[in-house]
Amino acid sequence: MPRYIVERQFPNGLSLPTNATGAAKCVAIVNTNAEEGVTWLHSYVSEGKTKTFCVYDAPSPEAIRQVARRNELPVDHITEISVLNPYFYLSMAGASRASASRTVYRAPWRPFRYFL
């Protein structure tokens, strides 16, 4: 099934409480999505909660738009994506797990480190 990133703008900020009300809203969204074969995998939320990047498996962008309307969620842009895993390339380059685990990987946009 194709995978998509769905970008959404929330000018007043995303309001999803971390309580039973928020949980019920998420369950309702998941159930509505399932009716069209759409699976919400997870979302990334900007610092100010004004933009989200949601990862979906869905049969088509139109299926995502349909459930978004029913869930009363905005859709600004939908992009079909695939996974690029840098560790796949490490294995191809002959890096052993032991040597790779001592290597520090620094993403250019973040100052913290990732270790295997």
PDB file of N, CA, C and O in Angstrom, residues 19-29:
ATOM      1  N   ASN A  19      -5.766  13.545  27.468  1.00  0.00           N
ATOM      2  CA  ASN A  19      -6.649  12.932  28.459  1.00  0.00           C
ATOM      3  C   ASN A  19      -7.656  12.046  27.729  1.00  0.00           C
ATOM      4  O   ASN A  19      -7.501  11.768  26.541  1.00  0.00           O
ATOM      5  N   ALA A  20      -8.701  11.632  28.413  1.00  0.00           N
ATOM      6  CA  ALA A  20      -9.698  10.743  27.818  1.00  0.00           C
ATOM      7  C   ALA A  20     -10.398  11.385  26.621  1.00  0.00           C
ATOM      8  O   ALA A  20     -10.747  10.707  25.656  1.00  0.00           O
ATOM      9  N   THR A  21     -10.585  12.687  26.649  1.00  0.00           N
ATOM     10  CA  THR A  21     -11.223  13.385  25.530  1.00  0.00           C
ATOM     11  C   THR A  21     -10.338  13.290  24.279  1.00  0.00           C
ATOM     12  O   THR A  21     -10.831  13.011  23.185  1.00  0.00           O
ATOM     13  N   GLY A  22      -9.033  13.528  24.442  1.00  0.00           N
ATOM     14  CA  GLY A  22      -8.093  13.408  23.326  1.00  0.00           C
ATOM     15  C   GLY A  22      -8.017  11.980  22.812  1.00  0.00           C
ATOM     16  O   GLY A  22      -7.974  11.748  21.595  1.00  0.00           O
ATOM     17  N   ALA A  23      -8.026  11.021  23.726  1.00  0.00           N
ATOM     18  CA  ALA A  23      -7.992   9.607  23.335  1.00  0.00           C
ATOM     19  C   ALA A  23      -9.233   9.241  22.540  1.00  0.00           C
ATOM     20  O   ALA A  23      -9.142   8.563  21.504  1.00  0.00           O
ATOM     21  N   ALA A  24     -10.387   9.714  22.963  1.00  0.00           N
ATOM     22  CA  ALA A  24     -11.634   9.418  22.248  1.00  0.00           C
ATOM     23  C   ALA A  24     -11.611  10.028  20.854  1.00  0.00           C
ATOM     24  O   ALA A  24     -12.075   9.415  19.884  1.00  0.00           O
ATOM     25  N   LYS A  25     -11.064  11.228  20.720  1.00  0.00           N
ATOM     26  CA  LYS A  25     -10.958  11.878  19.415  1.00  0.00           C
ATOM     27  C   LYS A  25     -10.058  11.058  18.483  1.00  0.00           C
ATOM     28  O   LYS A  25     -10.391  10.835  17.317  1.00  0.00           O
ATOM     29  N   CYS A  26      -8.911  10.590  18.994  1.00  0.00           N
ATOM     30  CA  CYS A  26      -7.999   9.774  18.184  1.00  0.00           C
ATOM     31  C   CYS A  26      -8.650   8.462  17.755  1.00  0.00           C
ATOM     32  O   CYS A  26      -8.513   8.041  16.602  1.00  0.00           O
ATOM     33  N   VAL A  27      -9.370   7.824  18.654  1.00  0.00           N
ATOM     34  CA  VAL A  27     -10.058   6.571  18.317  1.00  0.00           C
ATOM     35  C   VAL A  27     -11.099   6.828  17.235  1.00  0.00           C
ATOM     36  O   VAL A  27     -11.237   6.055  16.282  1.00  0.00           O
ATOM     37  N   ALA A  28     -11.827   7.922  17.345  1.00  0.00           N
ATOM     38  CA  ALA A  28     -12.837   8.255  16.331  1.00  0.00           C
ATOM     39  C   ALA A  28     -12.181   8.487  14.971  1.00  0.00           C
ATOM     40  O   ALA A  28     -12.683   8.024  13.936  1.00  0.00           O
ATOM     41  N   ILE A  29     -11.037   9.167  14.940  1.00  0.00           N
ATOM     42  CA  ILE A  29     -10.315   9.406  13.692  1.00  0.00           C
ATOM     43  C   ILE A  29      -9.851   8.083  13.090  1.00  0.00           C
ATOM     44  O   ILE A  29     -10.039   7.828  11.898  1.00  0.00           O
TER      45      ILE A  29
END
